[in-house]
XYZ file of C-alpha atoms in Angstrom:
189
model
C 0.148 -0.291 0.018
C 1.485 3.517 -0.981
C 2.285 5.774 2.055
C 0.199 8.789 2.534
C 3.474 10.992 1.886
C 4.123 9.242 -1.504
C 0.530 9.989 -2.508
C 0.851 13.537 -1.490
C 4.245 14.109 -3.363
C 2.549 12.319 -6.443
C -0.291 14.787 -6.368
C 2.123 17.755 -6.065
C 4.187 16.248 -9.115
C 0.949 16.227 -11.173
C 0.273 19.729 -10.110
C 3.268 21.083 -10.744
C 3.351 19.526 -14.173
C 0.430 21.512 -15.045
C 2.293 24.784 -14.015
C 1.216 25.197 -10.440
C 4.387 26.759 -8.992
C 3.026 26.775 -5.398
C 2.576 22.969 -5.752
C 6.392 22.788 -7.195
C 7.388 24.634 -3.953
C 5.639 22.375 -2.013
C 7.069 19.091 -3.824
C 10.696 20.397 -3.436
C 10.423 21.467 0.183
C 8.991 17.840 1.131
C 11.360 16.312 -1.193
C 14.228 17.750 0.644
C 13.142 16.355 3.953
C 11.366 13.111 3.184
C 12.917 9.570 3.217
C 13.838 8.146 -0.362
C 14.389 4.474 -1.367
C 17.297 4.224 -3.459
C 18.321 0.885 -4.993
C 21.871 -0.479 -3.933
C 24.644 -0.414 -6.530
C 25.264 -4.376 -5.790
C 22.518 -6.600 -6.113
C 22.235 -10.330 -6.033
C 20.453 -10.536 -9.663
C 22.122 -9.484 -12.662
C 21.715 -5.769 -13.462
C 21.636 -4.001 -17.192
C 22.530 -0.645 -17.987
C 25.722 -0.289 -15.510
C 27.350 2.828 -15.757
C 30.908 3.678 -14.910
C 31.055 4.595 -11.231
C 33.419 7.434 -10.047
C 34.779 5.069 -7.076
C 33.884 1.720 -5.599
C 32.448 2.974 -2.437
C 29.315 4.673 -3.940
C 26.768 2.587 -3.174
C 23.520 4.034 -4.989
C 22.257 2.608 -8.186
C 23.007 4.263 -11.652
C 21.296 3.276 -14.666
C 23.129 4.259 -18.155
C 20.833 5.782 -20.380
C 21.328 7.607 -23.886
C 21.603 10.723 -21.988
C 23.563 10.022 -19.080
C 23.338 8.225 -15.815
C 20.298 8.387 -13.917
C 19.811 7.310 -10.127
C 16.305 5.862 -9.514
C 14.637 7.465 -6.276
C 11.336 5.922 -4.967
C 8.665 7.238 -2.562
C 7.614 3.861 -1.656
C 9.774 0.681 -1.367
C 7.153 -1.308 -3.183
C 7.666 0.818 -6.246
C 11.117 -0.369 -6.615
C 9.868 -4.109 -7.579
C 7.092 -2.577 -9.603
C 9.979 -0.702 -11.815
C 12.407 -3.511 -12.374
C 10.095 -6.633 -11.604
C 12.659 -8.075 -9.012
C 13.053 -7.296 -5.241
C 16.163 -5.039 -5.063
C 18.421 -4.337 -2.141
C 17.887 -0.518 -1.154
C 18.999 2.178 1.207
C 16.682 4.761 2.799
C 18.131 8.360 2.458
C 17.024 11.935 2.389
C 17.629 13.657 -0.936
C 20.045 16.027 1.133
C 22.265 13.047 2.029
C 21.838 11.872 -1.544
C 22.898 15.515 -2.781
C 26.370 14.681 -0.904
C 27.201 11.699 -2.791
C 25.849 11.745 -6.265
C 28.169 12.480 -9.049
C 27.757 15.916 -10.446
C 27.073 14.703 -13.973
C 24.291 12.233 -12.809
C 20.643 12.837 -12.902
C 17.729 11.378 -10.955
C 14.511 10.323 -11.480
C 11.730 10.072 -8.612
C 9.391 7.135 -9.186
C 10.518 5.564 -12.433
C 7.922 3.388 -14.228
C 4.916 4.968 -12.018
C 2.146 7.310 -13.461
C 3.615 10.359 -11.955
C 7.204 10.626 -12.056
C 9.910 13.255 -12.058
C 13.258 13.651 -13.553
C 15.627 16.012 -11.451
C 18.153 17.371 -13.728
C 21.893 18.186 -12.887
C 20.745 21.774 -12.715
C 17.814 21.178 -10.288
C 20.018 18.918 -7.943
C 23.071 21.385 -8.095
C 20.331 24.108 -6.688
C 18.483 21.750 -4.335
C 21.885 21.467 -2.502
C 21.957 25.228 -1.989
C 18.522 24.838 -0.111
C 16.468 27.999 0.030
C 18.490 29.944 -2.248
C 18.570 27.044 -4.905
C 15.008 26.232 -4.466
C 14.178 30.109 -5.263
C 16.473 29.900 -8.267
C 14.108 26.956 -9.326
C 10.802 28.288 -8.617
C 11.925 31.678 -10.391
C 12.690 29.601 -13.549
C 9.268 27.800 -13.254
C 7.467 31.114 -12.961
C 9.305 32.476 -15.992
C 8.511 29.785 -18.329
C 6.359 31.294 -21.124
C 2.450 30.614 -20.680
C 0.849 30.112 -24.131
C -1.274 32.966 -25.580
C -4.812 32.338 -25.661
C -6.128 31.815 -29.011
C -9.550 33.551 -29.635
C -11.506 32.219 -32.512
C -14.816 33.184 -34.256
C -17.091 31.019 -36.240
C -16.779 31.525 -39.895
C -19.672 32.563 -42.104
C -21.425 29.702 -44.160
C -20.020 31.569 -47.343
C -16.513 31.875 -46.111
C -13.953 29.148 -47.538
C -16.387 27.098 -49.332
C -13.703 25.365 -51.260
C -11.497 24.534 -48.141
C -14.714 23.393 -46.354
C -15.610 20.939 -49.184
C -11.924 19.469 -49.361
C -12.140 18.984 -45.627
C -15.454 17.578 -45.511
C -14.439 14.922 -47.944
C -11.427 13.932 -46.161
C -13.305 13.776 -42.579
C -15.701 11.181 -44.883
C -12.714 9.030 -45.943
C -11.257 9.086 -42.518
C -12.906 6.950 -40.020
C -11.184 8.571 -37.011
C -12.622 11.960 -37.695
C -16.044 12.484 -35.887
C -16.592 16.221 -36.087
C -14.748 18.624 -37.876
C -14.737 22.559 -37.061
C -13.183 25.177 -39.085
C -12.670 28.464 -37.088
C -11.086 31.851 -37.546
C -8.519 33.473 -35.335
C -9.381 36.824 -33.697
C -6.680 39.305 -34.056
C -6.466 41.967 -31.528
């Protein structure tokens, strides 16, 4: 059964993905203080996609991808088995503790394989290591992301673009996936 904290963080991930900066702030603050479940580097099962480790004592799993090495982090220990299909040995650790040992060029992914997952880039990890100041930078970046302009439309008059309407109607009749077709004009300011 998924913990209440894991469910709360997953909800915050979903809201933050929809552009809710307050949810993102809550997500990062909780993430910095909660316990994460991190698979260990050495396992009883054979592992694939093993990266080159910077030293022999680093005891967190890294997964080599096309884009670099990612450390899988989980909010619930059951998610580890869901992710890889095997029971893996894991460590319990805070994100703050992880930030002290993760190689600087490695990324992290919270809840890989789950419905709501979050990749933490090297930039985010570096900022999170600076705590409040770094968190402010992340949130500033999120709030500055360009929001799309609202497209205002108007319904075309029946006698406008008759040839285009005819061609689109014929294509729609030939394409089973199209149930309805709308042709609108863009309202210029």
